[in-house]
Amino acid sequence: MKRARRKLGLASAAAWALACASGADLALARGGGDSIVLLGTSGGPIARPDRAGIATLLAIGGKSYLIDAGEGVVHQLGKAGMQAADVPTVFLTHLHDDHYAGLPALASFAYTTRAPKLAVFGPPGTNALGDGVKSVMMPSARIRMIENHLPHSPADFLGTQEFSAGVVFDDGTVRVSALANTHFHLPPLAGGQQEQSFSLKFEGHGHTIVFTGDTGPSADVTAFAKGADVLVAEMASLEDRAAVPPMVRSHMDAEHLSPLEVGKLAAGAGVRELVLTHVGTVTKTDLAVIRSVYAGHIVLGSDLARIAI
């Protein structure tokens, strides 16, 4: 069963994720309309007093989709009036720990509270990550299966599917496309696997929303986001860049977006609204730099902010 789920085709994967939707999931979207909920807006593997790890909930067409699952995502869902079991489908933009550190808790809590399934879609390496999450879940699950009469094991509950560039998901409500971006510049691993980071485009219910994920400047990402209603973009602010050691600044410049590059991306793509997330300390200077090249609406993301789309 585990291997069969890993090899699901696009149509069957979408049908499987569709079957996971819960009543609470539908109620969230219907109650608030189509929206983006910034569950966590922090960038990087560090603790911040005012930001949880990067995680964004897209509520569209009566369904909910989670993009990245940073540290603290279960706690943030609780603050938003939801539970782990209300999130049946997760997309990971890449496999840095700040983008998946909350996944074990999300999966384990959803399993324990009897969610039907959890579908996780991500880049190469996601299947191995899923195996690790299942291992983390097992000590509790062995007890819960007896104590709470849970009908299936973590292996039956959690399914993963790896994607590459192109259309990666279509459940009839949203169509999700992926584009490799410039967050990684790494040689292939032994065996030929290439670490990849992706930008994601969600199209459906009359909306187009693009998530940059972590990326450096990229003409391809600009073209990918062309005409989107909302661009949810990462940003390395001027203060964030200044705070890292000098040896890290070249990484910040090549593999993240400065305020100027964010503005150029939003302007070049002609997006209606720019939402900034995966940030640390953002000042008026950062926003002024963006505004110097981009005339659309800017939202500086904060944890639990809800943005109507």
Coordinates of N, CA and C in Angstrom, one line a residue, residues 140-257:
S140 N 4.2 6.8 19.5 CA 2.8 7.2 20.0 C 1.8 6.3 19.3
A141 N 1.9 6.1 18.0 CA 0.9 5.4 17.2 C 0.7 4.0 17.7
R142 N 1.8 3.3 18.2 CA 1.7 1.9 18.7 C 0.8 1.9 19.9
I143 N 0.9 2.9 20.7 CA 0.0 3.0 21.9 C -1.4 3.4 21.5
R144 N -1.5 4.4 20.6 CA -2.9 4.9 20.2 C -3.7 3.8 19.5
M145 N -3.0 3.0 18.7 CA -3.8 2.0 17.9 C -4.5 1.0 18.9
I146 N -3.8 0.8 20.0 CA -4.5 -0.1 21.0 C -5.4 0.7 21.9
E147 N -4.9 1.8 22.5 CA -5.6 2.5 23.5 C -6.9 3.2 22.9
N148 N -6.7 3.8 21.7 CA -7.8 4.5 21.1 C -8.5 3.8 19.9
H149 N -8.0 2.6 19.7 CA -8.6 1.7 18.6 C -8.5 2.4 17.2
L150 N -7.4 3.1 17.0 CA -7.2 3.7 15.7 C -7.1 2.6 14.6
P151 N -7.8 2.8 13.5 CA -8.0 1.7 12.5 C -6.8 1.5 11.6
H152 N -5.9 2.4 11.5 CA -4.8 2.2 10.6 C -3.5 2.8 11.2
S153 N -2.4 2.4 10.6 CA -1.1 2.9 11.0 C -0.6 4.1 10.3
P154 N 0.4 4.8 10.8 CA 1.0 6.0 10.1 C 1.3 5.7 8.6
A155 N 1.8 4.5 8.3 CA 2.1 4.1 7.0 C 0.9 4.2 6.0
D156 N -0.3 3.9 6.6 CA -1.5 3.9 5.8 C -2.1 5.4 5.8
F157 N -1.7 6.2 6.8 CA -2.3 7.5 6.9 C -1.6 8.5 6.1
L158 N -0.2 8.5 6.1 CA 0.6 9.6 5.5 C 1.1 9.1 4.2
G159 N 0.7 9.9 3.1 CA 1.2 9.6 1.8 C 2.0 10.7 1.2
T160 N 3.1 10.4 0.5 CA 3.9 11.5 -0.1 C 4.0 11.3 -1.6
Q161 N 4.1 12.3 -2.3 CA 4.4 12.3 -3.7 C 5.3 13.3 -4.1
E162 N 6.4 13.0 -4.8 CA 7.4 13.9 -5.3 C 7.0 14.5 -6.7
F163 N 7.4 15.7 -6.9 CA 7.0 16.4 -8.1 C 8.3 17.0 -8.8
S164 N 8.2 17.3 -10.0 CA 9.1 18.1 -10.8 C 8.4 19.2 -11.4
A165 N 9.0 20.0 -12.3 CA 8.4 21.1 -12.9 C 7.2 20.7 -13.8
G166 N 6.2 21.6 -13.8 CA 5.0 21.3 -14.6 C 3.8 21.3 -13.7
V167 N 2.7 20.7 -14.2 CA 1.4 20.6 -13.4 C 1.6 19.4 -12.4
V168 N 1.4 19.7 -11.1 CA 1.7 18.7 -10.1 C 0.5 18.2 -9.4
F169 N -0.7 18.9 -9.6 CA -1.9 18.6 -8.8 C -3.0 19.3 -9.5
D170 N -4.2 18.5 -9.5 CA -5.4 19.1 -10.0 C -6.6 18.3 -9.5
D171 N -7.3 18.9 -8.5 CA -8.4 18.2 -7.9 C -9.8 18.8 -8.3
G172 N -9.8 19.6 -9.4 CA -11.0 20.1 -9.9 C -11.3 21.5 -9.3
T173 N -10.7 21.8 -8.2 CA -10.9 23.1 -7.5 C -9.7 24.0 -7.8
V174 N -8.5 23.4 -7.6 CA -7.2 24.1 -7.9 C -6.3 23.3 -8.8
R175 N -5.6 24.0 -9.7 CA -4.6 23.4 -10.5 C -3.3 24.0 -10.0
V176 N -2.3 23.1 -9.6 CA -1.1 23.6 -9.1 C 0.1 23.2 -10.0
S177 N 0.8 24.3 -10.4 CA 2.0 24.1 -11.2 C 3.2 24.5 -10.4
A178 N 4.4 23.8 -10.8 CA 5.6 24.1 -10.1 C 6.7 24.5 -11.1
L179 N 7.6 25.4 -10.6 CA 8.7 25.9 -11.4 C 9.9 25.9 -10.6
A180 N 11.0 25.2 -11.0 CA 12.3 25.2 -10.3 C 12.8 26.7 -10.3
N181 N 13.2 27.1 -9.1 CA 13.7 28.5 -9.0 C 15.2 28.5 -8.7
T182 N 15.7 29.6 -8.2 CA 17.2 29.8 -8.0 C 17.6 29.8 -6.6
H183 N 16.9 29.1 -5.7 CA 17.3 29.1 -4.3 C 18.5 28.1 -4.0
F184 N 18.7 27.2 -4.9 CA 19.8 26.2 -4.8 C 20.7 26.4 -6.0
H185 N 22.0 26.3 -5.7 CA 23.0 26.2 -6.8 C 24.0 25.1 -6.3
L186 N 23.5 23.8 -6.3 CA 24.2 22.7 -5.8 C 24.5 21.6 -6.8
P187 N 25.7 20.9 -6.7 CA 25.9 19.8 -7.6 C 25.0 18.6 -7.2
P188 N 24.8 17.7 -8.2 CA 23.9 16.6 -7.9 C 24.5 15.7 -6.8
L189 N 23.6 15.1 -6.0 CA 24.0 14.1 -5.0 C 24.5 12.8 -5.6
A190 N 25.1 12.0 -4.8 CA 25.4 10.6 -5.2 C 24.2 9.9 -5.7
G191 N 24.2 9.3 -6.9 CA 23.0 8.7 -7.4 C 22.3 9.6 -8.4
G192 N 22.7 10.9 -8.5 CA 22.2 11.8 -9.5 C 21.0 12.6 -9.0
Q193 N 20.6 12.5 -7.8 CA 19.5 13.3 -7.3 C 19.9 14.7 -7.2
Q194 N 19.1 15.6 -7.7 CA 19.4 17.1 -7.7 C 18.5 17.7 -6.6
E195 N 19.0 18.4 -5.7 CA 18.2 19.2 -4.7 C 17.6 20.3 -5.5
Q196 N 16.3 20.5 -5.3 CA 15.6 21.5 -6.0 C 14.6 22.3 -5.1
S197 N 14.4 23.6 -5.5 CA 13.5 24.4 -4.8 C 12.5 24.9 -5.8
F198 N 11.2 25.0 -5.5 CA 10.2 25.3 -6.4 C 9.3 26.5 -6.0
S199 N 8.9 27.3 -7.0 CA 7.8 28.2 -6.9 C 6.6 27.5 -7.3
L200 N 5.4 27.9 -6.7 CA 4.2 27.2 -6.9 C 3.1 28.2 -7.4
K201 N 2.3 27.7 -8.3 CA 1.2 28.5 -8.8 C -0.1 27.8 -8.6
F202 N -1.1 28.4 -7.9 CA -2.4 27.9 -7.7 C -3.4 28.6 -8.5
E203 N -4.2 27.9 -9.4 CA -5.2 28.5 -10.2 C -6.5 27.8 -10.0
G204 N -7.5 28.6 -9.7 CA -8.8 28.1 -9.5 C -9.8 29.0 -8.9
H205 N -11.1 28.8 -9.1 CA -12.1 29.6 -8.5 C -12.0 31.1 -8.9
G206 N -11.5 31.3 -10.1 CA -11.3 32.6 -10.6 C -10.1 33.4 -10.1
H207 N -9.2 32.7 -9.4 CA -8.0 33.3 -8.9 C -6.7 32.6 -9.4
T208 N -5.6 33.4 -9.4 CA -4.3 32.9 -9.6 C -3.4 33.4 -8.5
I209 N -2.8 32.5 -7.7 CA -1.9 32.9 -6.6 C -0.6 32.2 -6.8
V210 N 0.5 33.0 -6.7 CA 1.8 32.4 -6.9 C 2.6 32.6 -5.6
F211 N 3.2 31.5 -5.2 CA 4.1 31.5 -4.0 C 5.6 31.3 -4.6
T212 N 6.4 32.3 -4.3 CA 7.8 32.2 -4.8 C 8.5 31.1 -4.1
G213 N 8.1 30.7 -2.8 CA 9.0 29.9 -2.0 C 10.3 30.7 -1.8
D214 N 11.3 30.0 -1.4 CA 12.6 30.6 -1.3 C 13.3 30.6 -2.7
T215 N 13.7 31.8 -3.1 CA 14.3 31.9 -4.4 C 15.2 33.1 -4.5
G216 N 16.2 33.1 -5.4 CA 16.9 34.3 -5.8 C 16.3 34.9 -7.0
P217 N 16.8 36.0 -7.5 CA 16.3 36.6 -8.7 C 16.2 35.6 -9.8
S218 N 15.1 35.7 -10.6 CA 14.9 34.7 -11.6 C 13.9 35.3 -12.6
A219 N 14.3 35.4 -13.9 CA 13.4 35.8 -14.9 C 12.4 34.8 -15.2
D220 N 12.7 33.5 -14.9 CA 11.7 32.4 -15.1 C 10.6 32.6 -14.1
V221 N 10.9 32.9 -12.8 CA 9.9 33.1 -11.8 C 9.0 34.3 -12.2
T222 N 9.6 35.4 -12.7 CA 8.8 36.5 -13.1 C 7.8 36.1 -14.2
A223 N 8.2 35.4 -15.2 CA 7.3 34.9 -16.2 C 6.3 34.0 -15.7
F224 N 6.7 33.1 -14.7 CA 5.7 32.2 -14.1 C 4.6 32.9 -13.4
A225 N 4.9 34.0 -12.8 CA 4.0 34.8 -12.0 C 3.2 35.8 -12.8
K226 N 3.4 35.9 -14.1 CA 2.8 36.9 -15.0 C 1.3 36.9 -14.8
G227 N 0.8 38.1 -14.5 CA -0.7 38.3 -14.4 C -1.4 37.7 -13.2
A228 N -0.6 37.2 -12.2 CA -1.2 36.6 -11.0 C -2.0 37.7 -10.2
D229 N -3.0 37.3 -9.6 CA -3.8 38.2 -8.7 C -2.9 38.6 -7.5
V230 N -2.3 37.5 -6.9 CA -1.5 37.7 -5.7 C -0.2 37.0 -5.8
L231 N 0.9 37.7 -5.4 CA 2.2 37.1 -5.4 C 2.6 37.1 -3.9
V232 N 2.8 35.8 -3.4 CA 3.2 35.7 -2.0 C 4.7 35.4 -2.1
A233 N 5.5 36.4 -1.6 CA 7.0 36.4 -1.9 C 7.8 36.4 -0.6
E234 N 8.9 35.7 -0.6 CA 9.9 35.8 0.4 C 10.6 37.1 0.2
M235 N 11.4 37.5 1.3 CA 12.2 38.7 1.2 C 13.3 38.6 2.3
A236 N 14.5 38.9 1.9 CA 15.6 39.2 2.9 C 15.7 40.7 3.0
S237 N 15.2 41.2 4.1 CA 15.2 42.7 4.3 C 16.6 43.2 4.4
L238 N 16.8 44.5 4.3 CA 18.1 45.1 4.5 C 18.7 44.8 5.9
E239 N 17.9 44.9 6.9 CA 18.3 44.6 8.2 C 18.7 43.1 8.4
D240 N 17.9 42.2 7.8 CA 18.1 40.8 7.9 C 19.5 40.5 7.2
R241 N 19.8 41.1 6.1 CA 21.0 40.9 5.4 C 22.2 41.4 6.2
A242 N 22.0 42.5 6.9 CA 23.1 43.1 7.7 C 23.4 42.3 8.9
A243 N 22.4 41.5 9.4 CA 22.6 40.8 10.6 C 23.3 39.5 10.5
V244 N 23.5 39.0 9.2 CA 24.1 37.7 9.1 C 25.6 37.9 8.9
P245 N 26.4 36.9 9.2 CA 27.9 37.0 9.0 C 28.2 37.3 7.5
P246 N 29.3 38.0 7.3 CA 29.7 38.4 5.9 C 29.7 37.2 5.0
M247 N 30.1 36.0 5.4 CA 30.2 34.8 4.6 C 28.8 34.4 4.1
V248 N 27.8 34.8 4.8 CA 26.4 34.3 4.4 C 25.8 35.3 3.4
R249 N 26.3 36.5 3.3 CA 25.7 37.5 2.5 C 25.6 37.2 1.0
S250 N 26.6 36.5 0.5 CA 26.6 36.1 -0.9 C 25.4 35.2 -1.1
H251 N 25.1 34.3 -0.2 CA 24.0 33.4 -0.2 C 22.7 34.2 -0.2
M252 N 22.6 35.2 0.6 CA 21.4 36.1 0.7 C 21.2 36.8 -0.6
D253 N 22.2 37.2 -1.2 CA 22.1 38.0 -2.5 C 21.7 37.1 -3.7
A254 N 22.3 35.9 -3.7 CA 22.1 35.0 -4.9 C 20.8 34.1 -4.8
E255 N 20.5 33.8 -3.5 CA 19.5 32.7 -3.3 C 18.3 33.2 -2.5
H256 N 18.2 34.5 -2.3 CA 17.0 35.1 -1.7 C 16.7 36.4 -2.5
L257 N 15.6 37.0 -2.1 CA 15.2 38.3 -2.8 C 15.3 39.5 -1.9

